[in-house]
mmCIF file of C-alpha atoms in Angstrom:
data_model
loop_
_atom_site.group_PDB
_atom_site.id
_atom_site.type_symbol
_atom_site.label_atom_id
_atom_site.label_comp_id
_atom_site.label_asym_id
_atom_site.label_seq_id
_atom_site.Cartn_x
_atom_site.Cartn_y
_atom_site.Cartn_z
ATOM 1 C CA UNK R 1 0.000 0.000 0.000
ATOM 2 C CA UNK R 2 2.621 2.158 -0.799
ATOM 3 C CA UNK R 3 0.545 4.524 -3.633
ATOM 4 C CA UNK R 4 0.284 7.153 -0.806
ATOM 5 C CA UNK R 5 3.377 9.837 -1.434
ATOM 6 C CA UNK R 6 3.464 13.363 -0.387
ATOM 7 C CA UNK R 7 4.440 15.981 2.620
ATOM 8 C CA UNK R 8 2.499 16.426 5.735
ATOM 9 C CA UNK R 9 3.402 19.449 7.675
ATOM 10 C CA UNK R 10 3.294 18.695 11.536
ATOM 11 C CA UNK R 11 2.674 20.534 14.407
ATOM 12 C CA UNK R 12 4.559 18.686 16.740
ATOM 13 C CA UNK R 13 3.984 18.314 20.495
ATOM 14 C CA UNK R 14 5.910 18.519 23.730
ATOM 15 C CA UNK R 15 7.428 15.643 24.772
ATOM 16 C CA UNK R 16 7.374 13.589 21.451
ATOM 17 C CA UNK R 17 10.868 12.768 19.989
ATOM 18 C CA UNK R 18 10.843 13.322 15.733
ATOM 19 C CA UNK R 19 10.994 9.726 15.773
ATOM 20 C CA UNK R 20 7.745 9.262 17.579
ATOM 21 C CA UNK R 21 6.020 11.275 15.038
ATOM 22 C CA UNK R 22 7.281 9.073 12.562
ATOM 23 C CA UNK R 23 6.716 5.975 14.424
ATOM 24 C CA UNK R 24 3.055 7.151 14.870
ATOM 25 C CA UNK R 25 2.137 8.055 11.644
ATOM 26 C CA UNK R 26 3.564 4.961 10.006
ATOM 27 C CA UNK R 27 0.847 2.899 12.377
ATOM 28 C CA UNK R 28 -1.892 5.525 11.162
ATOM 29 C CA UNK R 29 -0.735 5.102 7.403
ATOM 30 C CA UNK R 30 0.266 1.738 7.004
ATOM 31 C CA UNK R 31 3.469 2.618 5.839
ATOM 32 C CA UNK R 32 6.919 1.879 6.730
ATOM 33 C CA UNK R 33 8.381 4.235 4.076
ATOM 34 C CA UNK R 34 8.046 7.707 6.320
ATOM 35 C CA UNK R 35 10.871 10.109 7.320
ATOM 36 C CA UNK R 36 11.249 13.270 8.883
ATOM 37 C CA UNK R 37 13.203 16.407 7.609
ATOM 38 C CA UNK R 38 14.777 17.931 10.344
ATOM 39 C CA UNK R 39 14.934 16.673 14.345
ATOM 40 C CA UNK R 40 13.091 18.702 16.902
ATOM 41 C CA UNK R 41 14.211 17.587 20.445
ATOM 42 C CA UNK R 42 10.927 16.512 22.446
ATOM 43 C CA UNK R 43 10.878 19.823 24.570
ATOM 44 C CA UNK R 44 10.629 21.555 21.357
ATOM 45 C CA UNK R 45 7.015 21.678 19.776
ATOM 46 C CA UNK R 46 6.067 23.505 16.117
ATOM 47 C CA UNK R 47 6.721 22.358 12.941
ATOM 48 C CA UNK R 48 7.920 19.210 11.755
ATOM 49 C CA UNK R 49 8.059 18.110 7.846
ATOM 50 C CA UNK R 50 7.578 14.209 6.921
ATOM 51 C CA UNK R 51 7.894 12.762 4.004
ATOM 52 C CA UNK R 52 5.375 10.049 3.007
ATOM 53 C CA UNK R 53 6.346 7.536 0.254
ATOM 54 C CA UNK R 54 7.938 8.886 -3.116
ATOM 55 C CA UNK R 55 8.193 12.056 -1.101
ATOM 56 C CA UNK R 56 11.049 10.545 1.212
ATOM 57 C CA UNK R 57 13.222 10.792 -1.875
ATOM 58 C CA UNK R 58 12.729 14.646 -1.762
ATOM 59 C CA UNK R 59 13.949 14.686 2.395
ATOM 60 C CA UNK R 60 17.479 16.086 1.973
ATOM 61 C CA UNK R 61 16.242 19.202 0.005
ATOM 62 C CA UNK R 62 13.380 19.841 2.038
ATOM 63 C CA UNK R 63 15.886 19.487 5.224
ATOM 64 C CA UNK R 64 18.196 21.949 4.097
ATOM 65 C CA UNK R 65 15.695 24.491 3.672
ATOM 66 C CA UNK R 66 16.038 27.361 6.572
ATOM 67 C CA UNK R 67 13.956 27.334 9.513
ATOM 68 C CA UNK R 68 12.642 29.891 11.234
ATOM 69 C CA UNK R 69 12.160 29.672 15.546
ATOM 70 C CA UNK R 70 10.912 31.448 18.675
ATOM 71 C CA UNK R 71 12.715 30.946 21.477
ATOM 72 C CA UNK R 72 13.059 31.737 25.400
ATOM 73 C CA UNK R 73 16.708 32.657 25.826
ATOM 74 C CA UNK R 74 17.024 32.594 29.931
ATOM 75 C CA UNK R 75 19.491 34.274 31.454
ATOM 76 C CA UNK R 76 21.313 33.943 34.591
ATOM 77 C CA UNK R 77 21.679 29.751 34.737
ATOM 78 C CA UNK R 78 23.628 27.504 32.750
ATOM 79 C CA UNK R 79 22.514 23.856 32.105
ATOM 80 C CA UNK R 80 24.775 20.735 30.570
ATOM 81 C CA UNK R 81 22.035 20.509 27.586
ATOM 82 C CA UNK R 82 22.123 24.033 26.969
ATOM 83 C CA UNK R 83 18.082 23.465 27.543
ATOM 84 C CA UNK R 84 15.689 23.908 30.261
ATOM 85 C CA UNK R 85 15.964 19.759 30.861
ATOM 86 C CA UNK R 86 19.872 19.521 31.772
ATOM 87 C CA UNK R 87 21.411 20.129 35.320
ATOM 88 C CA UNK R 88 22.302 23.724 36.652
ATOM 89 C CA UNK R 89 25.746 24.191 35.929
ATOM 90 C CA UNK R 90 26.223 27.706 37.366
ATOM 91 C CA UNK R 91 23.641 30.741 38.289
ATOM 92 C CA UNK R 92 24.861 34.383 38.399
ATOM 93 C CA UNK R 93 22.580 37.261 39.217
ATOM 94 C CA UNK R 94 21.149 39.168 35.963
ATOM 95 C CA UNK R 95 21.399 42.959 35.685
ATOM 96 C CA UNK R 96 21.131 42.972 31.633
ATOM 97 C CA UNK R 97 19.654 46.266 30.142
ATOM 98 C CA UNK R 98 17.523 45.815 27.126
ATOM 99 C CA UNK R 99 19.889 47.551 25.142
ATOM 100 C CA UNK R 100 22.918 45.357 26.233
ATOM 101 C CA UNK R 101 20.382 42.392 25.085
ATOM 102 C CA UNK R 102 19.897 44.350 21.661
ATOM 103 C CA UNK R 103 24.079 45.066 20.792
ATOM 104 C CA UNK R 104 24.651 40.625 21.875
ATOM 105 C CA UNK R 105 21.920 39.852 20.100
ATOM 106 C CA UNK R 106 23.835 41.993 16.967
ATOM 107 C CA UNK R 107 27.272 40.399 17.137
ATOM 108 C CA UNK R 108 25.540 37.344 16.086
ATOM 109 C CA UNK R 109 23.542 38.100 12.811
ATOM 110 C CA UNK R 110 24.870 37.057 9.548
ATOM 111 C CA UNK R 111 27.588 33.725 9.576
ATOM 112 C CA UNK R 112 28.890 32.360 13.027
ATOM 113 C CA UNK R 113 30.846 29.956 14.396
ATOM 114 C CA UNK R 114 28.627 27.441 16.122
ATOM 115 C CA UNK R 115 30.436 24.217 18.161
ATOM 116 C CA UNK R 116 28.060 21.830 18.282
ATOM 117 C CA UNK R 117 26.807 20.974 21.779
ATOM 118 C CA UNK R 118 27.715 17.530 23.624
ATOM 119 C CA UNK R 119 23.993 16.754 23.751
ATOM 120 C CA UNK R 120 23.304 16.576 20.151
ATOM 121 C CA UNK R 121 23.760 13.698 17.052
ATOM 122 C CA UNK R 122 26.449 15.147 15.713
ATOM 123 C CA UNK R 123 29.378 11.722 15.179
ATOM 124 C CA UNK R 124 32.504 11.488 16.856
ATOM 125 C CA UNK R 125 34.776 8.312 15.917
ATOM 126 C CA UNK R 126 31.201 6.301 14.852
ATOM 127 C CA UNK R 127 29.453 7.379 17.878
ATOM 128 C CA UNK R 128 26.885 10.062 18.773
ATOM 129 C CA UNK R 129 28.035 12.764 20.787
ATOM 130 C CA UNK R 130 24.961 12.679 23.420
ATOM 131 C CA UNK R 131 26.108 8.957 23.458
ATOM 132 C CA UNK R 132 29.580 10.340 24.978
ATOM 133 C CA UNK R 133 27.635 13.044 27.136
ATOM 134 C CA UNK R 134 25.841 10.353 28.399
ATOM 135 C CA UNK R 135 29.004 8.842 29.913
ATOM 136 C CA UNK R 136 30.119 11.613 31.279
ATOM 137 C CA UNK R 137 32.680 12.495 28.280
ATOM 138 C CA UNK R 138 33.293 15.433 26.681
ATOM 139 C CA UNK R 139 35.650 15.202 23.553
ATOM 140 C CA UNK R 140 36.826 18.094 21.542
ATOM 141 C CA UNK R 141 34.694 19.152 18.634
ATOM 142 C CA UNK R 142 35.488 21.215 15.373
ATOM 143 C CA UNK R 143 33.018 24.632 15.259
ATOM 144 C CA UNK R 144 30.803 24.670 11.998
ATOM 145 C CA UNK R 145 29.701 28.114 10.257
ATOM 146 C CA UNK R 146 26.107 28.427 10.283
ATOM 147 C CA UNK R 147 24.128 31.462 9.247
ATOM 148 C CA UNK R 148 21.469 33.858 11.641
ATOM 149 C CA UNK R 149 19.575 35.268 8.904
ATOM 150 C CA UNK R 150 16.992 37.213 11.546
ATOM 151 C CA UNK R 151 17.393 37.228 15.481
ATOM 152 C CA UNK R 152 14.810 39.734 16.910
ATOM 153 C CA UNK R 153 13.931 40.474 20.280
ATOM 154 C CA UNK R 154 10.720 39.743 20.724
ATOM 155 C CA UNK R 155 9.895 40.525 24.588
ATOM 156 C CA UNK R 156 12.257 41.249 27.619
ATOM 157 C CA UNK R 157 11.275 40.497 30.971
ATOM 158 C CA UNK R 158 14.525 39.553 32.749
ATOM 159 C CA UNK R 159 15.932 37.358 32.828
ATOM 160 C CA UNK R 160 13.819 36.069 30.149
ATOM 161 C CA UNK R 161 14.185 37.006 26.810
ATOM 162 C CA UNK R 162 11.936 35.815 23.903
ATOM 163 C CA UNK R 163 13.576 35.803 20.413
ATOM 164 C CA UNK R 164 12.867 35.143 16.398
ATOM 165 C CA UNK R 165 15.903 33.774 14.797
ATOM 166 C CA UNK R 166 15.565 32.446 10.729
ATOM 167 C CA UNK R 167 18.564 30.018 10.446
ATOM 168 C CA UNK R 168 20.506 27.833 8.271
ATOM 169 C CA UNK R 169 20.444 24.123 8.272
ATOM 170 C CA UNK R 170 22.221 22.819 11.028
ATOM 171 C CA UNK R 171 22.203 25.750 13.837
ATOM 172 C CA UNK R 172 21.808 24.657 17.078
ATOM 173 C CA UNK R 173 18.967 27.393 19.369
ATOM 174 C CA UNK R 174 20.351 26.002 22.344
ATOM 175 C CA UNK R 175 23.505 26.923 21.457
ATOM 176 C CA UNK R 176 22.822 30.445 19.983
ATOM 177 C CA UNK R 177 21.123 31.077 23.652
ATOM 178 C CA UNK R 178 24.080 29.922 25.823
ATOM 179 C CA UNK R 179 26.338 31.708 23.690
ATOM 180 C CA UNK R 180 24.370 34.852 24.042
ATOM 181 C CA UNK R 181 24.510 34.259 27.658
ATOM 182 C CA UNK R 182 27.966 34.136 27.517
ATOM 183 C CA UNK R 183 28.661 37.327 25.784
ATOM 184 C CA UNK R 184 25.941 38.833 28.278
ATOM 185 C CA UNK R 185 28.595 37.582 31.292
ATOM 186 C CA UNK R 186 25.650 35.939 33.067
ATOM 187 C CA UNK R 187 25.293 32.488 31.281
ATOM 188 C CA UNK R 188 22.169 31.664 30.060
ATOM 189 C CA UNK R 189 19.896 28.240 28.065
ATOM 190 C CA UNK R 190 17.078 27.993 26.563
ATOM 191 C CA UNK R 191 13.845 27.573 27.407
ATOM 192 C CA UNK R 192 10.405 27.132 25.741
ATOM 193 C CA UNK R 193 11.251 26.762 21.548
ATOM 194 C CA UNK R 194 8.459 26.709 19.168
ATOM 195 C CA UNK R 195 10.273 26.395 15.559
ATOM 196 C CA UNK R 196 7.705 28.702 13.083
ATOM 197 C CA UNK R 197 8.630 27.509 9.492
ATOM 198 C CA UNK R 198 10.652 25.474 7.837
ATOM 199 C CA UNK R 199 10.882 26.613 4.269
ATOM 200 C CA UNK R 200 7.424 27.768 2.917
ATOM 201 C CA UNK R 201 5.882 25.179 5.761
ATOM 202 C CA UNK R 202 4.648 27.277 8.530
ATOM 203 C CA UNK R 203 2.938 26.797 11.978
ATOM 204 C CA UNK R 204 -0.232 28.369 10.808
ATOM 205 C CA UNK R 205 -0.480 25.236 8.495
ATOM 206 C CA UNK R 206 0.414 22.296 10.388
ATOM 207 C CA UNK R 207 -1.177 20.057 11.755
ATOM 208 C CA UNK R 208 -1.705 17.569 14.653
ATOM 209 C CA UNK R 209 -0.934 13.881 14.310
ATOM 210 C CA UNK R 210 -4.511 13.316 15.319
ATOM 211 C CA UNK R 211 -6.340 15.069 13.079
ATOM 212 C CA UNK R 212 -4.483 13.459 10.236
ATOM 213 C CA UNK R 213 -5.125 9.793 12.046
ATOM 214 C CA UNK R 214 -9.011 11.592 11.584
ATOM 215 C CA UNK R 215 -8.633 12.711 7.981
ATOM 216 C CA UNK R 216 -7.046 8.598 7.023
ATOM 217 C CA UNK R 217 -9.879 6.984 8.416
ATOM 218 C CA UNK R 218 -12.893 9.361 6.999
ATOM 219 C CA UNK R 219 -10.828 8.282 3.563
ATOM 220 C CA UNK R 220 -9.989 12.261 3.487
ATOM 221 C CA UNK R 221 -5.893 12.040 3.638
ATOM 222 C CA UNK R 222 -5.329 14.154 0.570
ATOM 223 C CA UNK R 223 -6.514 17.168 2.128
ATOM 224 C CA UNK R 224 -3.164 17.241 4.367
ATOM 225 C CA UNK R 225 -0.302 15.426 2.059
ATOM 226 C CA UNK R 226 0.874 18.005 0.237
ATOM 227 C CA UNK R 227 2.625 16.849 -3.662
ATOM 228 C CA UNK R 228 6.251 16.910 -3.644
ATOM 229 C CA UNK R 229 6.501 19.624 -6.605
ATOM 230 C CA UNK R 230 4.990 21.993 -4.098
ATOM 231 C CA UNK R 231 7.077 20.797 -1.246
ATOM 232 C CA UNK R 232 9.565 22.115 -3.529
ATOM 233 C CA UNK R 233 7.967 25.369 -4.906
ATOM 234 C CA UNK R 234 11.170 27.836 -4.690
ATOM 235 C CA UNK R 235 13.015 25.937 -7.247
ATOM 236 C CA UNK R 236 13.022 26.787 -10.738
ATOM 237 C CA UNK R 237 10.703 24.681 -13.119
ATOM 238 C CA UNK R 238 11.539 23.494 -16.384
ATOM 239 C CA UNK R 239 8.561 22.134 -18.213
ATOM 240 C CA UNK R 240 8.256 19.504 -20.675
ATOM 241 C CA UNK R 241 6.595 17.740 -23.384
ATOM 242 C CA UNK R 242 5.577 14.187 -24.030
ATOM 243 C CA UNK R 243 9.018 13.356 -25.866
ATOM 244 C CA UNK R 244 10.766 15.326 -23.158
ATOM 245 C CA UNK R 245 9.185 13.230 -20.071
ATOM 246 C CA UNK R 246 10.532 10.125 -22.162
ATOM 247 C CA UNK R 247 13.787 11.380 -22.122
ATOM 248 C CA UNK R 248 13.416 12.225 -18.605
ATOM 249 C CA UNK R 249 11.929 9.057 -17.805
ATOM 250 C CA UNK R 250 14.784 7.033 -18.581
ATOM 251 C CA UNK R 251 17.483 9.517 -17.291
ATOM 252 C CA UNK R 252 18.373 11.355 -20.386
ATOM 253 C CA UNK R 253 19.653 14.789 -20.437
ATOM 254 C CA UNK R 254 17.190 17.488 -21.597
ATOM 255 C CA UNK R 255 17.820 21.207 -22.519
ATOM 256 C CA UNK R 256 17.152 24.014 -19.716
ATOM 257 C CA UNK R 257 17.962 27.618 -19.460
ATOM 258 C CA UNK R 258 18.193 27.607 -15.567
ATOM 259 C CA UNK R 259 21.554 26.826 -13.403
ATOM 260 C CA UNK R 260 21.458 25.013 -10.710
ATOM 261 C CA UNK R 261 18.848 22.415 -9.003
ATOM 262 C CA UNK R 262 15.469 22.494 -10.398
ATOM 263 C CA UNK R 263 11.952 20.705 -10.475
ATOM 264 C CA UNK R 264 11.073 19.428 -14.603
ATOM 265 C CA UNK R 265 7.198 18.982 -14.390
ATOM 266 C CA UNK R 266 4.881 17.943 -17.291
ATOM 267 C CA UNK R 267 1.900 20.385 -18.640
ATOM 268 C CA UNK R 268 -0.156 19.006 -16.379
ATOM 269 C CA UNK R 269 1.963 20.124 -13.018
ATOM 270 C CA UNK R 270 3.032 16.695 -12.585
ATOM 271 C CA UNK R 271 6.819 16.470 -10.386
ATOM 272 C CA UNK R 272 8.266 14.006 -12.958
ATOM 273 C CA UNK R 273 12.110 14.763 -11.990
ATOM 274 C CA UNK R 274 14.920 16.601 -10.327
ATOM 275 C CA UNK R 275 17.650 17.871 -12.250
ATOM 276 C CA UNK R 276 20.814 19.943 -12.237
ATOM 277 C CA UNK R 277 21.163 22.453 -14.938
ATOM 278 C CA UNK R 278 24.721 23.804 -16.353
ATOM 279 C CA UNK R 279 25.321 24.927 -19.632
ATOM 280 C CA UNK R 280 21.996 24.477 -21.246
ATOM 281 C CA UNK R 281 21.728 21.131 -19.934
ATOM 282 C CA UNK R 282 20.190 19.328 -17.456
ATOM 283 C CA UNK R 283 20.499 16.406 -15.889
ATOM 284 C CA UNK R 284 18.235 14.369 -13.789
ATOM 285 C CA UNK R 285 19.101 13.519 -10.671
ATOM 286 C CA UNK R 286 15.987 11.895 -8.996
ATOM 287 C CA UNK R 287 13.528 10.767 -11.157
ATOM 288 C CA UNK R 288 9.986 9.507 -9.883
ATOM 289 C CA UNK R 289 7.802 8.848 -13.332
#
């Protein structure tokens, strides 16, 4: 029963780890072939995009998309997670102005260096580094550049600070918090964090895991999967005709003015391929009819 294929945009809960959602909805579909885009730790609630069927083939584009969060950055107490759920490390008293909040909050717009926390996936010598944490170890790790593309301050009521920040693939909130707590001088982790967007997939659009366990057994499914050519509506589109979806179909190179990664559909809209374009050319790369 694997004709269902598509996107479901999630609203994740508290408590729930990414792969509960998934574990959840493959009971409520039937499916086994169901992946998420992007892990939300199970204190974190918001948006979560899964990939159902055919769609999972899409997953790595969709994750790399940038996500947008809100955040309680809380000041004064510093935790081993970084979070609200790991031991108190140290507490200092908080005497931060909103203004000293604003010109931190600065130094970190654009592309930072980011060292990925102990408590996180991130592989060390075949292992996961909240494996190591775990054990009490900490081992060195390399920083990665990741890019704040918005951090706003939202509200200030000290020592609790609630901020936007639209991100890059692979930034750490967490970390972005303790580090701001750091150039504050009084520590700080993060609390509440509700991530917004991922992409064009927004909180205002998601939706529960029960009310698409609802919509699969009133045989009404298709008004939450979302088709993988819209999952993927930013890129370029290079449409083709019945000789050209041939071509396609069996891998062949087609001619396309774009450069770079784009969706070739059929008149009718249909996602038949993804391709990389260069020099007139392009060349599928995933192809699905």
């Amino acid at each position: 029963m694997e004709q269902i294929s598509g996107i479901l945009n999630i609203n994740k809960g508290e408590g729930l780890t990414s792969h509960d959602v998934v574990g959840k909805l493959r009971r409520i579909l039937g499916l086994r072939r169901i992946g998420h885009t992007g892990t939300l730790d199970p204190g974190a609630t918001g948006v979560l995009v899964v990939c159902v069927g055919q769609a999972t083939r899409i997953a790595q584009y969709l994750e790399a998309m940038e996500k947008s969060y809100v955040a309680e950055l809380v000041l004064g107490t510093t935790t081993t997670t970084e979070d609200r759920d790991g031991e108190i490390l140290q507490t200092k008293p908080v005497a931060v102005t909103e203004k000293q909040l604003e010109a931190a909050l600065s130094k970190f717009r654009g592309p930072i260096q980011q060292l990925p926390p102990m408590y996180s996936a991130v592989h060390h010598k075949g292992r996961r580094l909240y494996e190591l944490a775990r054990e009490g170890q900490v081992v060195a790790r390399e920083p990665r550049e990741v890019t704040i593309h918005k951090l706003e301050l939202r509200e200030f009521q000290s020592p609790v600070a609630k901020i936007h920040v639209e991100c890059s693939k692979g930034t750490y909130i967490r970390t972005l918090c303790a580090d701001l707590g750091a150039e504050l001088g009084t520590g700080g982790h993060m609390g509440k964090l509700v991530r917004t967007g991922v992409g064009q997939f927004s909180l205002d659009d998601a939706v529960s895991i029960e009310a698409v366990e609802i919509a699969k057994n009133e045989g009404k499914l298709e008004k939450f999967l979302i088709p993988m050519g819209q999952g993927l509506a930013s890129w370029p589109v290079v449409q083709v005709e019945e000789e050209g979806a041939r071509t396609v179909a069996n891998g062949g190179k087609i001619p396309g003015a774009s450069v770079g990664m784009v969706r070739i559909e059929d008149r009718a809209g249909t996602l038949l391929a993804l391709a990389r374009c260069e020099d007139g050319i392009c060349q599928p790369v995933r192809v699905f009819h």
